[in-house]
XYZ file of C-alpha atoms in Angstrom:
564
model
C 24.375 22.375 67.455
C 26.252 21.541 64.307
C 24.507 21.850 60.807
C 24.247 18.699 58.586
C 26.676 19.455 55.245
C 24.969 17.348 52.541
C 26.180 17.498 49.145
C 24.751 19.471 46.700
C 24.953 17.002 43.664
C 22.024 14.470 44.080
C 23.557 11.616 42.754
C 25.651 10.767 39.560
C 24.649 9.304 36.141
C 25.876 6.738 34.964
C 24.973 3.009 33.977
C 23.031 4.515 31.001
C 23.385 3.366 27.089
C 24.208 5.737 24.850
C 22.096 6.581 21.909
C 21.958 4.663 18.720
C 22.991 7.170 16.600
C 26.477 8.323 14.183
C 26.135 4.329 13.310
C 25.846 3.380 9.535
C 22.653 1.297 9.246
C 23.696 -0.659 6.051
C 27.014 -1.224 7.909
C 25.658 -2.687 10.264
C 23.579 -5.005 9.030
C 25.338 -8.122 7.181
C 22.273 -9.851 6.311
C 20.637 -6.748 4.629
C 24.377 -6.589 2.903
C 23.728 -9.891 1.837
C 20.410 -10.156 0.394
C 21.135 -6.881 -1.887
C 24.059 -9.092 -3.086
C 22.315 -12.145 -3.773
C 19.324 -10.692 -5.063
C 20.738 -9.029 -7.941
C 20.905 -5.588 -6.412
C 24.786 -5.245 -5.967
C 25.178 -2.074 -8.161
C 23.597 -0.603 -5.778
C 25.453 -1.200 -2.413
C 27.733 2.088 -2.480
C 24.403 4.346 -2.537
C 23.348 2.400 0.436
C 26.290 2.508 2.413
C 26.051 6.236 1.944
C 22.463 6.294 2.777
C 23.153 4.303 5.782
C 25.451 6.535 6.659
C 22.880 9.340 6.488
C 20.151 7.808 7.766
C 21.410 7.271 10.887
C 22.949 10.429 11.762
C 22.330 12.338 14.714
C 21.056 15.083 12.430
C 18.040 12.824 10.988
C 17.549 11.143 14.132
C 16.762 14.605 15.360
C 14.645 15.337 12.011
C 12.192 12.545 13.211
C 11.611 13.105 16.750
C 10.326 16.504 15.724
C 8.466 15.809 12.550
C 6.515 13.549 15.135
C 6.208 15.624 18.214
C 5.253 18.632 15.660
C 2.284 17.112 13.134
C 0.576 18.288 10.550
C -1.843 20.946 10.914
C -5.312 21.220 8.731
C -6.112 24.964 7.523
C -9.021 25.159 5.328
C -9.475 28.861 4.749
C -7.247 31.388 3.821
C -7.628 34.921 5.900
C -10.333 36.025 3.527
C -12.418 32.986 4.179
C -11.414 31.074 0.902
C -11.386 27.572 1.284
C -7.832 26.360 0.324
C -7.751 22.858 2.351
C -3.827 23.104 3.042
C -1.994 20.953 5.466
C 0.853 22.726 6.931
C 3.929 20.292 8.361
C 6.914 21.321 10.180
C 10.108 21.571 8.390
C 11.601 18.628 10.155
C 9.004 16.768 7.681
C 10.196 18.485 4.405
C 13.272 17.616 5.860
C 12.717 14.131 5.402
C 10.971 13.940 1.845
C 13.879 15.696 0.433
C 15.890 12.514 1.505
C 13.650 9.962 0.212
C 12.535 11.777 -2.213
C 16.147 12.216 -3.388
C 16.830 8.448 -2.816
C 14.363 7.955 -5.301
C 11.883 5.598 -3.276
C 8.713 7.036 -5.083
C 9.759 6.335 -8.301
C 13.580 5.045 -8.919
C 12.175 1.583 -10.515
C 10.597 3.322 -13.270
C 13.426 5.945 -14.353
C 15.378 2.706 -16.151
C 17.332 1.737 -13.049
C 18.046 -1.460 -14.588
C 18.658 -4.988 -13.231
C 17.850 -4.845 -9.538
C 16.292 -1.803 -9.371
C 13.603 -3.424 -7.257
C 16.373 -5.094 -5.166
C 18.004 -1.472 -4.113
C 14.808 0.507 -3.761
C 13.874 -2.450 -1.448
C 16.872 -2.260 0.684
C 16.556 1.791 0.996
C 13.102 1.318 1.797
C 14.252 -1.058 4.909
C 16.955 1.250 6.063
C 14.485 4.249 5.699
C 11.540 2.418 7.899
C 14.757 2.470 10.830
C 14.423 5.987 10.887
C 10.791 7.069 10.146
C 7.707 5.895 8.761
C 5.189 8.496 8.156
C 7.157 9.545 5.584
C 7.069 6.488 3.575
C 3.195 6.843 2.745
C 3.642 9.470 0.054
C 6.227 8.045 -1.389
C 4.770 4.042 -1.350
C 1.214 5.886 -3.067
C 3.698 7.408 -5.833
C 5.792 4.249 -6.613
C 2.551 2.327 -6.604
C 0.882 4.988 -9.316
C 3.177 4.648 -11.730
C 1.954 1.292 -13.393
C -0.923 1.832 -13.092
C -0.714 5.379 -14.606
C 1.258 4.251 -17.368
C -1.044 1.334 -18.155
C -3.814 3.984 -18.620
C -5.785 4.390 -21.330
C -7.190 8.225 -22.926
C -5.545 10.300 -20.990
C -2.036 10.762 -23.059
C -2.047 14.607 -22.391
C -2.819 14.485 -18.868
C 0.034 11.868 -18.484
C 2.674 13.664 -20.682
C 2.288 16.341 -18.094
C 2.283 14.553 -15.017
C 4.769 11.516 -15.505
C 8.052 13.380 -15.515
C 7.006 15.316 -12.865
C 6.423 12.366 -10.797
C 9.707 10.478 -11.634
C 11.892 13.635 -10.822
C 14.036 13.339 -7.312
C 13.132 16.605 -6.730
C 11.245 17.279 -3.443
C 8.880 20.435 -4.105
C 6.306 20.686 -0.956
C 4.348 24.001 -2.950
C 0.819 23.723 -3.450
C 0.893 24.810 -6.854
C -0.304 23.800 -10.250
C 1.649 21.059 -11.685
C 3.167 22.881 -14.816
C 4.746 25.177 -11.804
C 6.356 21.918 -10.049
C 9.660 20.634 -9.845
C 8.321 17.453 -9.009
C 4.796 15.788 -7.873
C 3.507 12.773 -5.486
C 0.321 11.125 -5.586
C -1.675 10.143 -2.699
C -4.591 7.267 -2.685
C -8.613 7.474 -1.643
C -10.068 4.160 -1.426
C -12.641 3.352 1.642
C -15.680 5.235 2.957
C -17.510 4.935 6.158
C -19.915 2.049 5.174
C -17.399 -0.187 3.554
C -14.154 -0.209 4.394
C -12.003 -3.129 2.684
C -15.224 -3.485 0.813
C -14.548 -1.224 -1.794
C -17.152 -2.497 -3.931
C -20.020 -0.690 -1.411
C -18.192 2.719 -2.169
C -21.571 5.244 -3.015
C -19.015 8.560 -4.622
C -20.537 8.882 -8.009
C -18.542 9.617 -10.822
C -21.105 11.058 -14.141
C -18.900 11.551 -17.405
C -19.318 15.430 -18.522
C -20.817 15.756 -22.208
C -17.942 15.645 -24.354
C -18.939 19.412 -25.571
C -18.118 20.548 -22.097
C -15.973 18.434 -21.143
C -13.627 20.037 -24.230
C -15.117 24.230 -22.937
C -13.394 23.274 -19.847
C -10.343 21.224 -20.525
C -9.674 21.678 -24.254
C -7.244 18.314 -25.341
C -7.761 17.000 -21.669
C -11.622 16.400 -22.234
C -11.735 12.825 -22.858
C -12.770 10.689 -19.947
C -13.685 13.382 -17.666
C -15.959 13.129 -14.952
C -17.716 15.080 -12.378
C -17.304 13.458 -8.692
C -19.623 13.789 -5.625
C -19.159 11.981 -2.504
C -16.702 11.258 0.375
C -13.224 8.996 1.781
C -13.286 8.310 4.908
C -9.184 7.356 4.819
C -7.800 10.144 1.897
C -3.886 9.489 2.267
C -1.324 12.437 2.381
C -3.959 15.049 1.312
C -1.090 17.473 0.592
C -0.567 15.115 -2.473
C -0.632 16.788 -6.378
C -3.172 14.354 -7.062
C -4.887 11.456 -6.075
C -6.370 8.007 -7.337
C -9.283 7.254 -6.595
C -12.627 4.669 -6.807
C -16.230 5.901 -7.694
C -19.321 4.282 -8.959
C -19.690 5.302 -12.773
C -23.320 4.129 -13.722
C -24.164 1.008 -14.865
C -20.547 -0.047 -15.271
C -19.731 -0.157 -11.355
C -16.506 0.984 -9.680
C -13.879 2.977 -11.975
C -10.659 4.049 -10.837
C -10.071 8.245 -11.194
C -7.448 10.599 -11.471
C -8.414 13.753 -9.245
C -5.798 16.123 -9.449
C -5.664 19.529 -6.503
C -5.285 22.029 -9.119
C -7.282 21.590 -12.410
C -5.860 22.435 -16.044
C -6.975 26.322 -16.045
C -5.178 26.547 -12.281
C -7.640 26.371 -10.283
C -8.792 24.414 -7.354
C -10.697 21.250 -7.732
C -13.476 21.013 -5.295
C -12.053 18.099 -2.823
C -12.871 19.794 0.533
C -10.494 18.406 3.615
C -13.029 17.974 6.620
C -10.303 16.796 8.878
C -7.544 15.009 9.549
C -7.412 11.703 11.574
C -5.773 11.433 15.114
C -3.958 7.938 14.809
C -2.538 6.168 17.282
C 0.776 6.033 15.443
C 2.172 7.528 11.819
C 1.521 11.004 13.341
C 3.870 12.866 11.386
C 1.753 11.871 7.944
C -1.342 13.388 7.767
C -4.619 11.342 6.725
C -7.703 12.934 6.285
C -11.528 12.996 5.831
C -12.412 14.586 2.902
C -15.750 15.316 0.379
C -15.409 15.868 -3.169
C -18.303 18.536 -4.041
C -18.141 18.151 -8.005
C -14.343 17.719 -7.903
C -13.260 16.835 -11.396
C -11.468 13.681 -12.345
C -9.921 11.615 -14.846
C -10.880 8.048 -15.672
C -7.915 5.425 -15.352
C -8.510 2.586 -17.071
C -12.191 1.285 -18.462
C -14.834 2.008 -17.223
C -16.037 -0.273 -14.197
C -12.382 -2.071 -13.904
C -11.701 0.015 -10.628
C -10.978 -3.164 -8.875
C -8.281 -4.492 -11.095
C -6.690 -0.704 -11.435
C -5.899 -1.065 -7.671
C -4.898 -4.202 -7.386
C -1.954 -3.309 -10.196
C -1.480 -0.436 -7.243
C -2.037 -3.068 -3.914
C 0.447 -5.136 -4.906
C 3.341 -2.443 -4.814
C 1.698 -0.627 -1.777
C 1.723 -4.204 0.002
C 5.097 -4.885 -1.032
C 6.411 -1.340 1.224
C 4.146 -2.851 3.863
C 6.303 -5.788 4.125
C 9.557 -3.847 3.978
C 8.287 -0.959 6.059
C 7.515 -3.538 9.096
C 11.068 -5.229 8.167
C 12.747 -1.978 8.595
C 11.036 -0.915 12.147
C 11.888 -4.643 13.599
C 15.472 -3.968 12.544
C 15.036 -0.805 14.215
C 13.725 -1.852 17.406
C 16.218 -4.832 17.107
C 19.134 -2.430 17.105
C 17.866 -0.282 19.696
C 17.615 -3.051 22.056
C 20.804 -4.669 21.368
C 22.630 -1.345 21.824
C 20.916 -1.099 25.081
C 21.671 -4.136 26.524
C 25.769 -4.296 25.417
C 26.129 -1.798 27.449
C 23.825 -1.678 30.342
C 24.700 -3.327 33.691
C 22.216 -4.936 35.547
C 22.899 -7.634 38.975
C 26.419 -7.408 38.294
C 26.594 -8.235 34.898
C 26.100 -6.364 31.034
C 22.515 -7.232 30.023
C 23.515 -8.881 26.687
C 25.957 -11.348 28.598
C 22.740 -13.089 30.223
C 21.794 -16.102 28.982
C 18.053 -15.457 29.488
C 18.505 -12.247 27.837
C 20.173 -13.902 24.911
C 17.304 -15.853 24.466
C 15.004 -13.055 24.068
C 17.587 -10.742 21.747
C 18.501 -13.638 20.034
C 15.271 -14.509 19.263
C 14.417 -11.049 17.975
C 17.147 -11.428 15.875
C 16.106 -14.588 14.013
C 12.841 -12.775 13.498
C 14.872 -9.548 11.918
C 16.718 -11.680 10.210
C 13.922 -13.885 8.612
C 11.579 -10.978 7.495
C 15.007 -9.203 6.058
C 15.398 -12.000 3.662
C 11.973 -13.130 2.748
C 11.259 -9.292 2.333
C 14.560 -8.997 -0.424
C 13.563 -12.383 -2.262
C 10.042 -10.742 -2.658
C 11.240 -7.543 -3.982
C 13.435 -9.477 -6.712
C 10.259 -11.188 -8.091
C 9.031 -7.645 -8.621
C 12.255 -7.165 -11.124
C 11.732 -10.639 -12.487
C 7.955 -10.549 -13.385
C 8.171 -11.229 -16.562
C 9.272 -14.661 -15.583
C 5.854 -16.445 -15.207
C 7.104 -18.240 -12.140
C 8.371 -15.087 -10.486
C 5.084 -13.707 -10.866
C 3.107 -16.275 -9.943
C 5.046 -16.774 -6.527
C 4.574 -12.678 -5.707
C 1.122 -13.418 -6.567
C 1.091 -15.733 -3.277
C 4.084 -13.930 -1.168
C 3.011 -10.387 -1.276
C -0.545 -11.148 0.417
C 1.137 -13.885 2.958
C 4.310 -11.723 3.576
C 2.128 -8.815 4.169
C -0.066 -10.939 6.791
C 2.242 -12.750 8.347
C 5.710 -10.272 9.008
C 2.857 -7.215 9.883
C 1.096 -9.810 12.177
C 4.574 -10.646 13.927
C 5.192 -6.259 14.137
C 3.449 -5.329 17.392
C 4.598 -8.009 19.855
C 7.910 -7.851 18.965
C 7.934 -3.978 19.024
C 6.314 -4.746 22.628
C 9.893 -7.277 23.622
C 12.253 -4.989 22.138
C 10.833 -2.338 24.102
C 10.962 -4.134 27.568
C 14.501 -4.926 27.501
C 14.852 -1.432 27.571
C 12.553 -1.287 30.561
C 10.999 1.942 31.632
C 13.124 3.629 29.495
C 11.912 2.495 26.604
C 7.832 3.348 27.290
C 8.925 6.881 27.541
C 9.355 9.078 24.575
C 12.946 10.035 25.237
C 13.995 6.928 23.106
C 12.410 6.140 19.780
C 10.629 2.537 20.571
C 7.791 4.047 22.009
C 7.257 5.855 18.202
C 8.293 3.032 16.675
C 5.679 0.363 18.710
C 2.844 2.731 17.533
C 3.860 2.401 13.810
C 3.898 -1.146 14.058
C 0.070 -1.746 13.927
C -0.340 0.394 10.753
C 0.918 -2.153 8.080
C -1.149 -4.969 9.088
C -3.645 -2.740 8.550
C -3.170 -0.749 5.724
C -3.913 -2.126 2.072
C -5.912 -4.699 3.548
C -6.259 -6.366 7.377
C -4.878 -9.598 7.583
C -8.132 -11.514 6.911
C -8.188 -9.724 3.557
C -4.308 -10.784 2.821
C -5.676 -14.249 3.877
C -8.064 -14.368 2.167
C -5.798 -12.826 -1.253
C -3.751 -15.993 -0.521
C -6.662 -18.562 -1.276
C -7.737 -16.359 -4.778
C -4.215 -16.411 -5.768
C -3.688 -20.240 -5.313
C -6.907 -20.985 -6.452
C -6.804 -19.369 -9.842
C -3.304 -19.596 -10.842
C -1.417 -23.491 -10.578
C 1.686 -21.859 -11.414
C 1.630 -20.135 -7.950
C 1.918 -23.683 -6.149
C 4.242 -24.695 -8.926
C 6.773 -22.063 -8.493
C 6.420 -22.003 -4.492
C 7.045 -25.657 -4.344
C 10.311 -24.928 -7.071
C 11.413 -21.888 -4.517
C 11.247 -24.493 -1.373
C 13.078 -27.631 -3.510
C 15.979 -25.268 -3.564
C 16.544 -25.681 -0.052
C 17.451 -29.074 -0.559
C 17.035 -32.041 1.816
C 19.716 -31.430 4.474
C 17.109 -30.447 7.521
C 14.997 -33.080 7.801
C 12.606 -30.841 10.416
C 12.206 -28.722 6.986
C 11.870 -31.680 4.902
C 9.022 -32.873 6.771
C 7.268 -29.054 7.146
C 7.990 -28.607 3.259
C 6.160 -31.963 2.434
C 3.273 -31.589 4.579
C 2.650 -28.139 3.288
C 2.932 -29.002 -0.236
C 1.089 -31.746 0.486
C -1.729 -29.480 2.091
C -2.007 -27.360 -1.215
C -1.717 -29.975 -3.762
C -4.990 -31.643 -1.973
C -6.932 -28.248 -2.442
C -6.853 -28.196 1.895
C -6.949 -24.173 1.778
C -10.776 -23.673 3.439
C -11.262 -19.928 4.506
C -11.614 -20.998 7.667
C -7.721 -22.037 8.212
C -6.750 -19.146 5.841
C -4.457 -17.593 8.567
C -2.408 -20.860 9.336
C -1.664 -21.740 6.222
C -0.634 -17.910 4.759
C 1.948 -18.064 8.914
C 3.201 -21.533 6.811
C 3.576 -20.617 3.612
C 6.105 -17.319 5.289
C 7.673 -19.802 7.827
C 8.562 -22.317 4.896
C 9.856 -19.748 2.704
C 12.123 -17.900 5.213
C 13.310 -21.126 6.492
C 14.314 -22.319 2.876
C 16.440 -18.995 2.524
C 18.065 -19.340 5.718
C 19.092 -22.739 5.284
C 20.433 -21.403 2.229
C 22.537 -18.583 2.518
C 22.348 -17.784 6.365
C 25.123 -19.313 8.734
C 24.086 -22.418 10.258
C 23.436 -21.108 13.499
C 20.934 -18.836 12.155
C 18.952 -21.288 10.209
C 19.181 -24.244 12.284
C 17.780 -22.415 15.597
C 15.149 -20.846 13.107
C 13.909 -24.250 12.219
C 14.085 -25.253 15.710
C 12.444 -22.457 16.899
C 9.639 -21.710 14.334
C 9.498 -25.185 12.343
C 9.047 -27.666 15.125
C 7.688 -25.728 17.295
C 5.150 -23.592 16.250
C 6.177 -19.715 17.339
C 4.698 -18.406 20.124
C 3.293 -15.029 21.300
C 6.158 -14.191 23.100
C 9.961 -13.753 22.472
C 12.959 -15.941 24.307
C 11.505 -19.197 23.936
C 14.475 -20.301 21.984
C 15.675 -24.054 22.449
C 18.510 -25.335 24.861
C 21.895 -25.438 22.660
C 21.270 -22.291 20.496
C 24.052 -20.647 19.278
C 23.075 -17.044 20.793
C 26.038 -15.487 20.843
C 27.159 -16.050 17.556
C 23.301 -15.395 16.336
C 24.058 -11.621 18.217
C 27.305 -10.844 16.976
C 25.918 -11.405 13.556
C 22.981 -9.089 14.133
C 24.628 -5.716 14.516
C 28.225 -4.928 13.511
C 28.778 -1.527 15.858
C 32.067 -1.520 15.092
C-alpha cells in the first residue's frame, strides 16, 4: 500500500492588505491641507507635515496598540499601607504624551502662537485622533483650563506657580509637587451619581477655612481656600497635577475649585481614588471614582458662578470633541480605503466596485464634511473677538458637537465591514477605533444637552442667527437644492420655530447647511454637488452607500487619500 505524500505547507497567504502604516497622515489628506490653508493656519503646515509623518509611523502605530491592550492600573497604598492613590500606565502611554505633549495640544494657543494658532492646534488635534484617543483627554482638560484659570480671580500666587508649568511642552509623568515639575496637566471633576449633566444637583460641599487658618496652613495662598467633602462619580485622568472642580459653597450655590494632588507644604491632599471605570472604549485613559475627605481647594472665580466657570471650559473641551470624532472618521476612512485598493474579491479589487464606491465614497463625503466644518469652527476660536465669530461658535460648537459625534458610531460600524471579519478582530485598529467613537457624543454633554445648548444660544444672542445666516450667504446662489435648504432654514429661525421638541433636527440642519456652504465653496465640484445630493435633498440615512446614480465616485476617492 502506498502512503499519501501531502504537503506540509497548509496553504499560502496572500490576497491580504497591507497595513496602513509608514504613510504621512497630513500628506495624505488634501482637504485637511486645505482647510489649514484657508483658515489662516498656513504657518503652520511644515510642523504638520512632520507630525504626519510621525504620527503614522510604524513605531507609534505600535505605541497605541499597547497603551490599549496594557491600561492603567489603580494602586492606592504604598507597601506600608499609605494611601497614595497612584495610577500606574505602561510606557507605551508616556510614550504618547511626550508627543502631544511636545506638539503642544494642551496648551500651544496660549504660549502667543499667533494668527492661527487655533487653526494648527486644530489640525494636529485631527491627525492625532488617527492614531489614538485616550490620550487626548489630558491634554483637551489642560487646553480647556487655561482661560478659565487665567480669568481667575484671588488666586495670583497659586497661578504664578502653576501657569508656566502648564504651558511648558515638557511631558513629566512624576507624581510630585508642582515646584518639582517640568511641566503639569489638569484633569476635570464635574458629575456625581445623582445628577449627571445636571450639575446643578452636585451635593460636594465646599466651607471657606477662617482666613486665620487658612493663612497657618498656606501662608500667601490663603485667600479663597476651602475645605471639600464629597464625591465624582466621572474624575478625568486622576493622574492629573490638579483638577477643576464644582461644589456647593453655602448659600451662594455651585463654585468652581482648584484641587491640586499635592498641597503647598508637599503633601497629599485628601482626594481618595476608589476606582477606576471599565469603559467600553478610551481604555488606555484612566477615569475614576473618587471621594474628597477634606481635600483642600481653591476657589476659581466668585463664589456661586460654577456654572459659567465651566462653560468658559465646555466650550474648548467640546470643540476637541468635534475634532477628536473628525480625526477617528478619517481614520477609519483610511483604513478602509487602504483595504479595499488592494483586496481582491469575485475577480475584481474591492475599490473598483461600483457598489463599493458607493459606500467608500460616501464615507468620504462624510470625512470630508466634518474635516471642514471642524477647521471653520476652530478659526472662530482665533477670531472671537469678532462679535460675529463668536456668536456663530456660540451656535456651532453645541450643533457640531451633536451632530458629527451623532454621525461617529455608524460610520465606524461601515468602515469596519468593508474590512469584513478582519476588521471586528483586534489585529487591525477599527475595532479600537469603533469603541472610541461613542465617547464624544457623550462626553461634555449627550446630545440632548448640545441640543438643547443650541436653542439657549439662539435664543439669547440675535447675532448668532445674524452671523450664521452671513456664513451661509457666502455660498452664494449657484445650487439651487442649497438655495432652497438655506431659505427654509433661515426661514425656520427667523420665525422663532426652534421648540425643544425638534431640537435635534434643527441642530443635524444647522451642520448640514454649514458643511454644504463650505463645500460648495472651496471643495471640487464633485465633492459638493454629491454632498448636496446626498445629504440636502435627501435627508441622510442610517446607513452608508446610498449615494445617487451619476456620482462622481472615483474622482470623490482619489481625492480622499493620496498614498502615493
Amino acid at each position: 500500500m502506498n502512503a499519501c505524500h501531502l504537503p506540509e505547507n497548509t496553504h499560502e497567504v496572500f490576497n491580504q492588505a497591507t497595513p496602513f502604516e509608514g504613510i504621512n497622515l497630513f500628506a495624505c489628506d488634501p482637504a485637511l491641507q486645505e482647510a489649514v490653508r484657508r483658515e489662516g493656519g498656513e504657518a503652520a503646515s511644515g510642523g504638520l507635515d512632520m507630525l504626519g509623518e510621525r504620527l503614522g509611523s510604524a513605531e507609534l502605530i505600535a505605541l497605541a496598540r499597547l497603551a490599549n491592550v496594557h491600561g492603567p492600573q489603580l494602586r492606592q497604598f504604598d507597601r506600608g499601607g499609605r494611601r497614595i492613590d497612584e495610577v500606574e500606565f505602561h510606557p507605551a502611554w508616556h510614550g504618547l504624551m511626550e508627543v502631544l505633549v511636545s506638539a503642544g495640544l494642551h496648551a500651544a494657543p496660549w504660549s502667543g502662537a499667533g494668527t492661527g494658532a487655533h487653526v494648527a492646534r486644530a489640525a494636529a488635534y485631527i491627525l492625532v485622533g488617527q492614531l489614538e484617543n485616550g490620550a487626548q483627554c489630558p491634554v483637551t482638560m489642560t487646553f480647556a483650563s487655561v482661560p478659565a484659570l487665567r480669568q481667575a480671580t484671588g488666586l495670583p500666587q497659586i497661578m504664578a506657580r502653576w501657569l508656566p508649568k502648564i504651558l511648558s511642552r515638557d511631558y513629566d509623568p512624576r507624581s510630585l509637587p508642582v515646584e518639582q515639575k517640568r511641566g503639569a496637566l489638569i484633569g476635570m471633576g464635574m458629575t456625581e451619581k445623582q445628577g449627571g449633566s445636571d450639575v446643578r444637583s452636585n451635593t460636594t460641599r465646599a466651607e471657606a477655612l477662617p482666613l486665620a487658618e487658612a493663612q497657618t496652613l498656606f501662608g500667601d495662598e490663603a485667600p479663597n481656600a476651602c475645605r471639600i467633602v464629597g464625591h465624582k462619580w466621572f474624575f478625568s485622568a486622576p493622574q492629573s497635577d490638579a483638577h477643576l472642580i464644582l461644589a456647593q459653597e453655602g448659600a451662594a450655590g455651585l463654585s468652581c475649585f482648584f484641587l491640586p494632588r499635592y498641597l503647598p507644604d508637599g503633601s497629599r491632599n485628601a482626594i481618595r481614588v476608589q476606582r477606576l471605570k471599565d469603559k467600553l472604549g478610551n481604555r488606555s485613559n484612566a477615569s475614576a471614582e473618587v471621594e474628597f475627605a477634606g481635600a483642600y481647594g481653591w476657589r476659581v472665580g466668585e463664589a456661586g458662578r460654577g456654572i459659567p466657570t465651566i462653560i468658559e471650559m465646555a466650550s474648548h473641551t467640546r470643540l476637541d470633541c468635534v475634532l477628536g470624532t473628525t480625526g477617528i472618521m478619517r481614520a477609519a476612512l483610511s483604513q478602509a480605503l487602504h483595504h479595499a485598493r488592494q483586496r481582491m474579491a469575485f475577480g475584481k479589487v474591492l475599490a473598483e466596485q461600483p457598489l463599493m464606491q458607493n459606500v467608500l465614497a460616501d464615507l468620504a463625503l462624510e470625512s470630508e464634511a466634518a474635516t471642514v466644518f471642524a477647521m471653520r469652527l476652530a478659526r472662530c476660536f482665533d477670531e472671537k473677538e469678532d462679535e460675529g465669530q463668536a456668536a456663530l461658535a456660540r451656535v456651532l460648537t453645541p450643533a457640531g458637537k451633536y451632530w458629527i459625534c451623532k454621525r461617529g458610531p455608524g460610520f465606524g460600524a461601515e468602515a469596519m465591514e468593508v474590512l469584513g471579519g478582519t476588521g471586528y478582530v483586534e489585529e487591525t485598529p477599527l475595532a479600537r477605533l469603533y469603541r472610541e467613537l461613542p465617547v464624544n457624543s457623550i462626553w461634555e454633554g449627550s446630545g440632548n444637552v448640545m441640543c438643547l445648548d443650541v436653542l439657549r444660544a439662539l435664543a439669547r444672542s440675535p447675532a448668532a442667527r445674524t452671523a450664521l445666516a452671513a456664513e451661509l450667504a457666502l455660498a452664494g446662489d449657484a445650487d439651487a437644492v442649497f438655495v432652497a435648504y438655506r431659505a427654509q432654514l433661515l426661514q425656520a429661525l427667523e420665525q422663532g420655530d426652534t421648540d425643544e421638541f425638534g431640537a435635534r433636527g434643527l441642530a443635524e440642519r444647522i451642520v448640514l447647511a454649514v458643511q454644504a456652504a463650505l463645500l460648495l465653496r472651496h471643495a471640487p465640484g464633485f465633492v459638493a454637488t454629491a454632498f448636496v445630493a446626498s445629504r440636502l435633498a435627501h435627508a441622510p440615512g442610517g446607513a452608508y452607500g446610498r449615494l445617487p446614480a451619476g456620482t462622481d465616485c472615483t474622482a470623490i476617492l482619489a481625492r480622499a487619500l493620496r498614498e502615493s
